[in-house]
Amino acid sequence: DGVTAINTVSGLMHLNSEAKAWPNVGSEARTTYGGISGNAIRPMALRAVSAIAKALPGFPILATGGADSAAVSMQFLHAGASGVQICSAVQNQDYTVVQDYITGLKALLYMQSREDLSDWNGQSRPIEEARENPWVKPYPGKHRLPDFGPFHKQKEQLAVEHRKKEPLPLAPAGFGARPAPQLSKAIPSINDIIGAAVPRIGAWHELSQKEHVIAEIDPDLCINCGKCYMTCNDNGYQAITFDAMSHLPEVVNKDCTGCTLCLSVCPVIDCISMVPRDGPYVPKRGIPIE
């Protein structure tokens, strides 16, 4: 026995400006509802897989719906799936993606056996480590200057002055040497990680109501696009200001609710992070009724 979660979700594909559907059939250009699959249904698939795994521990689940990489395949395994089906990704490319995912899963599992890689996000190094590496980050320190116009030139000049005082270091002895460091523990198997995330998934009332967070914007990574400011101003709590000259956003801590809307729309990975709030957020719901 077992179950596949999930199948396609019924939907209507497209209507053009003349009210004609695509795809359509016949001289009347009629259409009907069809099954949506792929990345669009991944959140629903993850929800279904984790809910089944929580209700029926150990029950075989074949996850399907948006597995387009090794990292996403691992998400389904962590949610409780014992197997992952690949379909839309093959349609978008070919069967070679399956071997790519297998190789990627092996790499992700290998990384879990290395203590020195425990703070990596998948196969991405920690942003703190990258920022501190002078070979990676040309602008030392937080100068709070944007990356356009005269500000960019000013940043370049600061970098030049810094390098005059502290030239780039030579590569450390043994840099890039092989073999790789010894493993800290055994490489986990696929069975070892199945359902690893399930104990952390539950109802809203099971979440902590006391550990509040606020957004923090890294000015060195900010590309000054203003998306965080616009979404918070028009859809959130007006908790971000935007400097008219430098285009640098700044979070107003007292107004930030920790909703993560700004983080969700930011195009730069790790530019916005959620950090612990100093004390709980007290909601202000309009004018109190007397």
PDB file of N, CA and C in Angstrom, residues 70-168:
ATOM      1  N   ALA A  70      17.608  18.930  -6.980  1.00  0.00           N
ATOM      2  CA  ALA A  70      17.960  18.033  -5.883  1.00  0.00           C
ATOM      3  C   ALA A  70      17.538  18.621  -4.542  1.00  0.00           C
ATOM      4  N   ALA A  71      17.687  19.941  -4.398  1.00  0.00           N
ATOM      5  CA  ALA A  71      17.322  20.592  -3.139  1.00  0.00           C
ATOM      6  C   ALA A  71      15.833  20.467  -2.860  1.00  0.00           C
ATOM      7  N   VAL A  72      15.001  20.621  -3.902  1.00  0.00           N
ATOM      8  CA  VAL A  72      13.554  20.484  -3.717  1.00  0.00           C
ATOM      9  C   VAL A  72      13.194  19.025  -3.463  1.00  0.00           C
ATOM     10  N   SER A  73      13.861  18.111  -4.125  1.00  0.00           N
ATOM     11  CA  SER A  73      13.629  16.682  -3.865  1.00  0.00           C
ATOM     12  C   SER A  73      13.902  16.357  -2.405  1.00  0.00           C
ATOM     13  N   MET A  74      14.950  16.972  -1.852  1.00  0.00           N
ATOM     14  CA  MET A  74      15.259  16.758  -0.434  1.00  0.00           C
ATOM     15  C   MET A  74      14.165  17.356   0.444  1.00  0.00           C
ATOM     16  N   GLN A  75      13.559  18.474   0.031  1.00  0.00           N
ATOM     17  CA  GLN A  75      12.449  19.027   0.795  1.00  0.00           C
ATOM     18  C   GLN A  75      11.319  18.013   0.934  1.00  0.00           C
ATOM     19  N   PHE A  76      10.990  17.340  -0.164  1.00  0.00           N
ATOM     20  CA  PHE A  76       9.916  16.345  -0.118  1.00  0.00           C
ATOM     21  C   PHE A  76      10.294  15.166   0.782  1.00  0.00           C
ATOM     22  N   LEU A  77      11.550  14.750   0.743  1.00  0.00           N
ATOM     23  CA  LEU A  77      12.003  13.664   1.620  1.00  0.00           C
ATOM     24  C   LEU A  77      11.919  14.098   3.084  1.00  0.00           C
ATOM     25  N   HIS A  78      12.347  15.314   3.372  1.00  0.00           N
ATOM     26  CA  HIS A  78      12.258  15.835   4.739  1.00  0.00           C
ATOM     27  C   HIS A  78      10.805  15.938   5.203  1.00  0.00           C
ATOM     28  N   ALA A  79       9.883  16.181   4.259  1.00  0.00           N
ATOM     29  CA  ALA A  79       8.466  16.309   4.606  1.00  0.00           C
ATOM     30  C   ALA A  79       7.805  14.964   4.827  1.00  0.00           C
ATOM     31  N   GLY A  80       8.516  13.866   4.537  1.00  0.00           N
ATOM     32  CA  GLY A  80       7.971  12.544   4.824  1.00  0.00           C
ATOM     33  C   GLY A  80       7.808  11.623   3.638  1.00  0.00           C
ATOM     34  N   ALA A  81       8.162  12.081   2.425  1.00  0.00           N
ATOM     35  CA  ALA A  81       8.032  11.221   1.244  1.00  0.00           C
ATOM     36  C   ALA A  81       9.128  10.164   1.242  1.00  0.00           C
ATOM     37  N   SER A  82       8.773   8.971   0.766  1.00  0.00           N
ATOM     38  CA  SER A  82       9.777   7.911   0.642  1.00  0.00           C
ATOM     39  C   SER A  82      10.271   7.771  -0.785  1.00  0.00           C
ATOM     40  N   GLY A  83       9.682   8.554  -1.688  1.00  0.00           N
ATOM     41  CA  GLY A  83      10.112   8.587  -3.079  1.00  0.00           C
ATOM     42  C   GLY A  83       9.644   9.877  -3.715  1.00  0.00           C
ATOM     43  N   VAL A  84      10.320  10.306  -4.789  1.00  0.00           N
ATOM     44  CA  VAL A  84       9.973  11.558  -5.462  1.00  0.00           C
ATOM     45  C   VAL A  84       9.811  11.292  -6.955  1.00  0.00           C
ATOM     46  N   GLN A  85       8.698  11.767  -7.503  1.00  0.00           N
ATOM     47  CA  GLN A  85       8.430  11.598  -8.933  1.00  0.00           C
ATOM     48  C   GLN A  85       8.808  12.872  -9.679  1.00  0.00           C
ATOM     49  N   ILE A  86       9.500  12.720 -10.800  1.00  0.00           N
ATOM     50  CA  ILE A  86       9.919  13.847 -11.633  1.00  0.00           C
ATOM     51  C   ILE A  86       9.159  13.776 -12.953  1.00  0.00           C
ATOM     52  N   CYS A  87       8.430  14.836 -13.293  1.00  0.00           N
ATOM     53  CA  CYS A  87       7.685  14.830 -14.548  1.00  0.00           C
ATOM     54  C   CYS A  87       7.840  16.151 -15.299  1.00  0.00           C
ATOM     55  N   SER A  88       7.348  17.246 -14.718  1.00  0.00           N
ATOM     56  CA  SER A  88       7.402  18.541 -15.411  1.00  0.00           C
ATOM     57  C   SER A  88       8.830  18.943 -15.738  1.00  0.00           C
ATOM     58  N   ALA A  89       9.771  18.656 -14.829  1.00  0.00           N
ATOM     59  CA  ALA A  89      11.171  19.013 -15.082  1.00  0.00           C
ATOM     60  C   ALA A  89      11.731  18.254 -16.279  1.00  0.00           C
ATOM     61  N   VAL A  90      11.311  16.988 -16.440  1.00  0.00           N
ATOM     62  CA  VAL A  90      11.730  16.208 -17.604  1.00  0.00           C
ATOM     63  C   VAL A  90      11.121  16.790 -18.871  1.00  0.00           C
ATOM     64  N   GLN A  91       9.858  17.202 -18.795  1.00  0.00           N
ATOM     65  CA  GLN A  91       9.207  17.812 -19.954  1.00  0.00           C
ATOM     66  C   GLN A  91       9.903  19.112 -20.356  1.00  0.00           C
ATOM     67  N   ASN A  92      10.374  19.859 -19.376  1.00  0.00           N
ATOM     68  CA  ASN A  92      11.064  21.114 -19.668  1.00  0.00           C
ATOM     69  C   ASN A  92      12.469  20.907 -20.210  1.00  0.00           C
ATOM     70  N   GLN A  93      13.058  19.731 -19.934  1.00  0.00           N
ATOM     71  CA  GLN A  93      14.406  19.464 -20.423  1.00  0.00           C
ATOM     72  C   GLN A  93      14.462  18.063 -21.009  1.00  0.00           C
ATOM     73  N   ASP A  94      14.965  17.094 -20.257  1.00  0.00           N
ATOM     74  CA  ASP A  94      14.970  15.695 -20.709  1.00  0.00           C
ATOM     75  C   ASP A  94      15.288  14.818 -19.497  1.00  0.00           C
ATOM     76  N   TYR A  95      15.450  13.510 -19.734  1.00  0.00           N
ATOM     77  CA  TYR A  95      15.639  12.574 -18.628  1.00  0.00           C
ATOM     78  C   TYR A  95      16.962  12.765 -17.883  1.00  0.00           C
ATOM     79  N   THR A  96      17.896  13.527 -18.463  1.00  0.00           N
ATOM     80  CA  THR A  96      19.181  13.691 -17.782  1.00  0.00           C
ATOM     81  C   THR A  96      19.035  14.443 -16.455  1.00  0.00           C
ATOM     82  N   VAL A  97      17.923  15.175 -16.283  1.00  0.00           N
ATOM     83  CA  VAL A  97      17.755  15.901 -15.021  1.00  0.00           C
ATOM     84  C   VAL A  97      17.671  14.933 -13.845  1.00  0.00           C
ATOM     85  N   VAL A  98      17.179  13.727 -14.084  1.00  0.00           N
ATOM     86  CA  VAL A  98      17.052  12.754 -12.992  1.00  0.00           C
ATOM     87  C   VAL A  98      18.426  12.421 -12.425  1.00  0.00           C
ATOM     88  N   GLN A  99      19.393  12.181 -13.309  1.00  0.00           N
ATOM     89  CA  GLN A  99      20.746  11.896 -12.841  1.00  0.00           C
ATOM     90  C   GLN A  99      21.356  13.115 -12.154  1.00  0.00           C
ATOM     91  N   ASP A 100      21.014  14.310 -12.648  1.00  0.00           N
ATOM     92  CA  ASP A 100      21.477  15.531 -11.982  1.00  0.00           C
ATOM     93  C   ASP A 100      20.967  15.579 -10.547  1.00  0.00           C
ATOM     94  N   TYR A 101      19.708  15.231 -10.353  1.00  0.00           N
ATOM     95  CA  TYR A 101      19.123  15.268  -9.009  1.00  0.00           C
ATOM     96  C   TYR A 101      19.767  14.215  -8.096  1.00  0.00           C
ATOM     97  N   ILE A 102      20.046  13.060  -8.654  1.00  0.00           N
ATOM     98  CA  ILE A 102      20.706  12.007  -7.859  1.00  0.00           C
ATOM     99  C   ILE A 102      22.080  12.479  -7.397  1.00  0.00           C
ATOM    100  N   THR A 103      22.833  13.067  -8.323  1.00  0.00           N
ATOM    101  CA  THR A 103      24.160  13.587  -7.976  1.00  0.00           C
ATOM    102  C   THR A 103      24.048  14.694  -6.932  1.00  0.00           C
ATOM    103  N   GLY A 104      23.057  15.582  -7.121  1.00  0.00           N
ATOM    104  CA  GLY A 104      22.856  16.667  -6.164  1.00  0.00           C
ATOM    105  C   GLY A 104      22.480  16.172  -4.781  1.00  0.00           C
ATOM    106  N   LEU A 105      21.632  15.154  -4.712  1.00  0.00           N
ATOM    107  CA  LEU A 105      21.252  14.577  -3.416  1.00  0.00           C
ATOM    108  C   LEU A 105      22.461  13.953  -2.722  1.00  0.00           C
ATOM    109  N   LYS A 106      23.309  13.284  -3.490  1.00  0.00           N
ATOM    110  CA  LYS A 106      24.523  12.699  -2.908  1.00  0.00           C
ATOM    111  C   LYS A 106      25.400  13.798  -2.303  1.00  0.00           C
ATOM    112  N   ALA A 107      25.515  14.926  -3.024  1.00  0.00           N
ATOM    113  CA  ALA A 107      26.328  16.034  -2.525  1.00  0.00           C
ATOM    114  C   ALA A 107      25.736  16.614  -1.241  1.00  0.00           C
ATOM    115  N   LEU A 108      24.409  16.782  -1.212  1.00  0.00           N
ATOM    116  CA  LEU A 108      23.752  17.346  -0.029  1.00  0.00           C
ATOM    117  C   LEU A 108      23.888  16.415   1.178  1.00  0.00           C
ATOM    118  N   LEU A 109      23.780  15.124   0.930  1.00  0.00           N
ATOM    119  CA  LEU A 109      23.938  14.161   2.019  1.00  0.00           C
ATOM    120  C   LEU A 109      25.388  14.140   2.514  1.00  0.00           C
ATOM    121  N   TYR A 110      26.320  14.216   1.582  1.00  0.00           N
ATOM    122  CA  TYR A 110      27.739  14.255   1.954  1.00  0.00           C
ATOM    123  C   TYR A 110      28.038  15.472   2.831  1.00  0.00           C
ATOM    124  N   MET A 111      27.452  16.609   2.479  1.00  0.00           N
ATOM    125  CA  MET A 111      27.720  17.828   3.238  1.00  0.00           C
ATOM    126  C   MET A 111      27.250  17.716   4.680  1.00  0.00           C
ATOM    127  N   GLN A 112      26.225  16.914   4.912  1.00  0.00           N
ATOM    128  CA  GLN A 112      25.722  16.743   6.280  1.00  0.00           C
ATOM    129  C   GLN A 112      26.696  15.954   7.153  1.00  0.00           C
ATOM    130  N   SER A 113      27.677  15.310   6.537  1.00  0.00           N
ATOM    131  CA  SER A 113      28.662  14.534   7.304  1.00  0.00           C
ATOM    132  C   SER A 113      29.897  15.358   7.642  1.00  0.00           C
ATOM    133  N   ARG A 114      29.935  16.606   7.171  1.00  0.00           N
ATOM    134  CA  ARG A 114      31.089  17.481   7.397  1.00  0.00           C
ATOM    135  C   ARG A 114      30.731  18.560   8.414  1.00  0.00           C
ATOM    136  N   GLU A 115      31.381  18.541   9.550  1.00  0.00           N
ATOM    137  CA  GLU A 115      31.117  19.530  10.600  1.00  0.00           C
ATOM    138  C   GLU A 115      31.431  20.942  10.116  1.00  0.00           C
ATOM    139  N   ASP A 116      32.463  21.085   9.285  1.00  0.00           N
ATOM    140  CA  ASP A 116      32.877  22.406   8.827  1.00  0.00           C
ATOM    141  C   ASP A 116      31.907  22.999   7.807  1.00  0.00           C
ATOM    142  N   LEU A 117      30.926  22.215   7.349  1.00  0.00           N
ATOM    143  CA  LEU A 117      29.940  22.711   6.393  1.00  0.00           C
ATOM    144  C   LEU A 117      28.546  22.813   7.018  1.00  0.00           C
ATOM    145  N   SER A 118      28.465  22.693   8.337  1.00  0.00           N
ATOM    146  CA  SER A 118      27.160  22.643   9.002  1.00  0.00           C
ATOM    147  C   SER A 118      26.384  23.946   8.895  1.00  0.00           C
ATOM    148  N   ASP A 119      27.083  25.073   8.695  1.00  0.00           N
ATOM    149  CA  ASP A 119      26.381  26.352   8.613  1.00  0.00           C
ATOM    150  C   ASP A 119      26.119  26.784   7.173  1.00  0.00           C
ATOM    151  N   TRP A 120      26.387  25.908   6.213  1.00  0.00           N
ATOM    152  CA  TRP A 120      26.078  26.220   4.815  1.00  0.00           C
ATOM    153  C   TRP A 120      24.588  26.025   4.570  1.00  0.00           C
ATOM    154  N   ASN A 121      24.038  26.786   3.635  1.00  0.00           N
ATOM    155  CA  ASN A 121      22.638  26.638   3.235  1.00  0.00           C
ATOM    156  C   ASN A 121      22.616  25.822   1.956  1.00  0.00           C
ATOM    157  N   GLY A 122      22.413  24.513   2.094  1.00  0.00           N
ATOM    158  CA  GLY A 122      22.534  23.638   0.936  1.00  0.00           C
ATOM    159  C   GLY A 122      23.957  23.682   0.434  1.00  0.00           C
ATOM    160  N   GLN A 123      24.158  24.051  -0.833  1.00  0.00           N
ATOM    161  CA  GLN A 123      25.497  24.156  -1.387  1.00  0.00           C
ATOM    162  C   GLN A 123      25.972  25.606  -1.483  1.00  0.00           C
ATOM    163  N   SER A 124      25.333  26.492  -0.703  1.00  0.00           N
ATOM    164  CA  SER A 124      25.722  27.898  -0.683  1.00  0.00           C
ATOM    165  C   SER A 124      26.437  28.205   0.621  1.00  0.00           C
ATOM    166  N   ARG A 125      27.595  28.830   0.513  1.00  0.00           N
ATOM    167  CA  ARG A 125      28.374  29.142   1.708  1.00  0.00           C
ATOM    168  C   ARG A 125      27.669  30.227   2.518  1.00  0.00           C
ATOM    169  N   PRO A 126      27.941  30.303   3.832  1.00  0.00           N
ATOM    170  CA  PRO A 126      27.307  31.331   4.663  1.00  0.00           C
ATOM    171  C   PRO A 126      27.658  32.726   4.157  1.00  0.00           C
ATOM    172  N   ILE A 127      26.678  33.606   4.151  1.00  0.00           N
ATOM    173  CA  ILE A 127      26.912  34.955   3.632  1.00  0.00           C
ATOM    174  C   ILE A 127      27.917  35.698   4.499  1.00  0.00           C
ATOM    175  N   GLU A 128      27.963  35.413   5.816  1.00  0.00           N
ATOM    176  CA  GLU A 128      28.914  36.087   6.690  1.00  0.00           C
ATOM    177  C   GLU A 128      30.341  35.750   6.283  1.00  0.00           C
ATOM    178  N   GLU A 129      30.568  34.486   5.954  1.00  0.00           N
ATOM    179  CA  GLU A 129      31.902  34.038   5.551  1.00  0.00           C
ATOM    180  C   GLU A 129      32.306  34.677   4.219  1.00  0.00           C
ATOM    181  N   ALA A 130      31.350  34.753   3.303  1.00  0.00           N
ATOM    182  CA  ALA A 130      31.640  35.354   2.000  1.00  0.00           C
ATOM    183  C   ALA A 130      31.921  36.846   2.147  1.00  0.00           C
ATOM    184  N   ARG A 131      31.192  37.505   3.027  1.00  0.00           N
ATOM    185  CA  ARG A 131      31.351  38.944   3.189  1.00  0.00           C
ATOM    186  C   ARG A 131      32.707  39.285   3.799  1.00  0.00           C
ATOM    187  N   GLU A 132      33.210  38.423   4.667  1.00  0.00           N
ATOM    188  CA  GLU A 132      34.471  38.690   5.336  1.00  0.00           C
ATOM    189  C   GLU A 132      35.672  38.313   4.478  1.00  0.00           C
ATOM    190  N   ASN A 133      35.465  37.570   3.406  1.00  0.00           N
ATOM    191  CA  ASN A 133      36.557  37.121   2.549  1.00  0.00           C
ATOM    192  C   ASN A 133      36.951  38.252   1.598  1.00  0.00           C
ATOM    193  N   PRO A 134      38.159  38.806   1.706  1.00  0.00           N
ATOM    194  CA  PRO A 134      38.544  39.939   0.859  1.00  0.00           C
ATOM    195  C   PRO A 134      38.634  39.580  -0.614  1.00  0.00           C
ATOM    196  N   TRP A 135      38.731  38.295  -0.928  1.00  0.00           N
ATOM    197  CA  TRP A 135      38.761  37.886  -2.328  1.00  0.00           C
ATOM    198  C   TRP A 135      37.360  37.922  -2.940  1.00  0.00           C
ATOM    199  N   VAL A 136      36.350  37.886  -2.076  1.00  0.00           N
ATOM    200  CA  VAL A 136      34.969  37.863  -2.554  1.00  0.00           C
ATOM    201  C   VAL A 136      34.329  39.235  -2.460  1.00  0.00           C
ATOM    202  N   LYS A 137      34.532  39.908  -1.336  1.00  0.00           N
ATOM    203  CA  LYS A 137      33.861  41.184  -1.083  1.00  0.00           C
ATOM    204  C   LYS A 137      34.836  42.335  -1.276  1.00  0.00           C
ATOM    205  N   PRO A 138      34.679  43.137  -2.343  1.00  0.00           N
ATOM    206  CA  PRO A 138      35.643  44.207  -2.604  1.00  0.00           C
ATOM    207  C   PRO A 138      35.462  45.438  -1.723  1.00  0.00           C
ATOM    208  N   TYR A 139      34.304  45.568  -1.063  1.00  0.00           N
ATOM    209  CA  TYR A 139      34.053  46.760  -0.270  1.00  0.00           C
ATOM    210  C   TYR A 139      34.056  46.419   1.209  1.00  0.00           C
ATOM    211  N   PRO A 140      35.161  46.649   1.903  1.00  0.00           N
ATOM    212  CA  PRO A 140      35.230  46.279   3.324  1.00  0.00           C
ATOM    213  C   PRO A 140      34.384  47.202   4.187  1.00  0.00           C
ATOM    214  N   GLY A 141      33.793  46.632   5.192  1.00  0.00           N
ATOM    215  CA  GLY A 141      33.028  47.429   6.144  1.00  0.00           C
ATOM    216  C   GLY A 141      31.671  47.851   5.628  1.00  0.00           C
ATOM    217  N   LYS A 142      30.889  48.445   6.506  1.00  0.00           N
ATOM    218  CA  LYS A 142      29.543  48.922   6.152  1.00  0.00           C
ATOM    219  C   LYS A 142      29.603  50.442   5.957  1.00  0.00           C
ATOM    220  N   HIS A 143      29.750  50.866   4.703  1.00  0.00           N
ATOM    221  CA  HIS A 143      29.850  52.294   4.425  1.00  0.00           C
ATOM    222  C   HIS A 143      28.477  52.924   4.206  1.00  0.00           C
ATOM    223  N   ARG A 144      27.429  52.106   4.130  1.00  0.00           N
ATOM    224  CA  ARG A 144      26.074  52.588   3.925  1.00  0.00           C
ATOM    225  C   ARG A 144      25.992  53.488   2.697  1.00  0.00           C
ATOM    226  N   LEU A 145      26.602  53.032   1.618  1.00  0.00           N
ATOM    227  CA  LEU A 145      26.540  53.745   0.350  1.00  0.00           C
ATOM    228  C   LEU A 145      25.926  52.819  -0.691  1.00  0.00           C
ATOM    229  N   PRO A 146      25.033  53.348  -1.535  1.00  0.00           N
ATOM    230  CA  PRO A 146      24.421  52.501  -2.560  1.00  0.00           C
ATOM    231  C   PRO A 146      25.384  52.233  -3.712  1.00  0.00           C
ATOM    232  N   ASP A 147      24.955  51.417  -4.664  1.00  0.00           N
ATOM    233  CA  ASP A 147      25.820  50.999  -5.759  1.00  0.00           C
ATOM    234  C   ASP A 147      25.414  51.635  -7.080  1.00  0.00           C
ATOM    235  N   PHE A 148      25.193  52.940  -7.103  1.00  0.00           N
ATOM    236  CA  PHE A 148      24.876  53.597  -8.362  1.00  0.00           C
ATOM    237  C   PHE A 148      25.404  55.032  -8.332  1.00  0.00           C
ATOM    238  N   GLY A 149      25.639  55.575  -9.545  1.00  0.00           N
ATOM    239  CA  GLY A 149      26.040  56.962  -9.678  1.00  0.00           C
ATOM    240  C   GLY A 149      27.285  57.327  -8.892  1.00  0.00           C
ATOM    241  N   PRO A 150      27.307  58.513  -8.332  1.00  0.00           N
ATOM    242  CA  PRO A 150      28.493  58.984  -7.601  1.00  0.00           C
ATOM    243  C   PRO A 150      28.769  58.169  -6.344  1.00  0.00           C
ATOM    244  N   PHE A 151      27.736  57.547  -5.789  1.00  0.00           N
ATOM    245  CA  PHE A 151      27.946  56.725  -4.596  1.00  0.00           C
ATOM    246  C   PHE A 151      28.833  55.519  -4.920  1.00  0.00           C
ATOM    247  N   HIS A 152      28.611  54.914  -6.105  1.00  0.00           N
ATOM    248  CA  HIS A 152      29.420  53.763  -6.505  1.00  0.00           C
ATOM    249  C   HIS A 152      30.889  54.170  -6.654  1.00  0.00           C
ATOM    250  N   LYS A 153      31.128  55.336  -7.247  1.00  0.00           N
ATOM    251  CA  LYS A 153      32.504  55.811  -7.399  1.00  0.00           C
ATOM    252  C   LYS A 153      33.148  56.057  -6.039  1.00  0.00           C
ATOM    253  N   GLN A 154      32.343  56.573  -5.114  1.00  0.00           N
ATOM    254  CA  GLN A 154      32.857  56.810  -3.769  1.00  0.00           C
ATOM    255  C   GLN A 154      33.220  55.495  -3.086  1.00  0.00           C
ATOM    256  N   LYS A 155      32.400  54.476  -3.310  1.00  0.00           N
ATOM    257  CA  LYS A 155      32.693  53.155  -2.746  1.00  0.00           C
ATOM    258  C   LYS A 155      33.988  52.588  -3.329  1.00  0.00           C
ATOM    259  N   GLU A 156      34.142  52.754  -4.643  1.00  0.00           N
ATOM    260  CA  GLU A 156      35.355  52.272  -5.304  1.00  0.00           C
ATOM    261  C   GLU A 156      36.587  52.949  -4.702  1.00  0.00           C
ATOM    262  N   GLN A 157      36.498  54.257  -4.444  1.00  0.00           N
ATOM    263  CA  GLN A 157      37.624  54.981  -3.885  1.00  0.00           C
ATOM    264  C   GLN A 157      37.944  54.488  -2.479  1.00  0.00           C
ATOM    265  N   LEU A 158      36.916  54.216  -1.692  1.00  0.00           N
ATOM    266  CA  LEU A 158      37.127  53.666  -0.354  1.00  0.00           C
ATOM    267  C   LEU A 158      37.839  52.327  -0.419  1.00  0.00           C
ATOM    268  N   ALA A 159      37.446  51.497  -1.398  1.00  0.00           N
ATOM    269  CA  ALA A 159      38.078  50.200  -1.549  1.00  0.00           C
ATOM    270  C   ALA A 159      39.544  50.346  -1.929  1.00  0.00           C
ATOM    271  N   VAL A 160      39.835  51.278  -2.830  1.00  0.00           N
ATOM    272  CA  VAL A 160      41.223  51.516  -3.239  1.00  0.00           C
ATOM    273  C   VAL A 160      42.069  51.952  -2.049  1.00  0.00           C
ATOM    274  N   GLU A 161      41.543  52.892  -1.264  1.00  0.00           N
ATOM    275  CA  GLU A 161      42.278  53.372  -0.099  1.00  0.00           C
ATOM    276  C   GLU A 161      42.522  52.260   0.912  1.00  0.00           C
ATOM    277  N   HIS A 162      41.516  51.404   1.073  1.00  0.00           N
ATOM    278  CA  HIS A 162      41.670  50.295   2.020  1.00  0.00           C
ATOM    279  C   HIS A 162      42.754  49.329   1.561  1.00  0.00           C
ATOM    280  N   ARG A 163      42.777  49.029   0.252  1.00  0.00           N
ATOM    281  CA  ARG A 163      43.743  48.058  -0.260  1.00  0.00           C
ATOM    282  C   ARG A 163      45.172  48.585  -0.231  1.00  0.00           C
ATOM    283  N   LYS A 164      45.299  49.906  -0.249  1.00  0.00           N
ATOM    284  CA  LYS A 164      46.636  50.479  -0.110  1.00  0.00           C
ATOM    285  C   LYS A 164      47.189  50.183   1.275  1.00  0.00           C
ATOM    286  N   LYS A 165      46.314  50.216   2.258  1.00  0.00           N
ATOM    287  CA  LYS A 165      46.731  49.965   3.636  1.00  0.00           C
ATOM    288  C   LYS A 165      46.825  48.471   3.925  1.00  0.00           C
ATOM    289  N   GLU A 166      45.869  47.693   3.411  1.00  0.00           N
ATOM    290  CA  GLU A 166      45.826  46.255   3.672  1.00  0.00           C
ATOM    291  C   GLU A 166      45.668  45.517   2.351  1.00  0.00           C
ATOM    292  N   PRO A 167      46.768  45.184   1.688  1.00  0.00           N
ATOM    293  CA  PRO A 167      46.664  44.467   0.407  1.00  0.00           C
ATOM    294  C   PRO A 167      46.023  43.103   0.584  1.00  0.00           C
ATOM    295  N   LEU A 168      45.468  42.583  -0.497  1.00  0.00           N
ATOM    296  CA  LEU A 168      44.835  41.264  -0.437  1.00  0.00           C
ATOM    297  C   LEU A 168      45.838  40.216   0.013  1.00  0.00           C
TER     298      LEU A 168
END
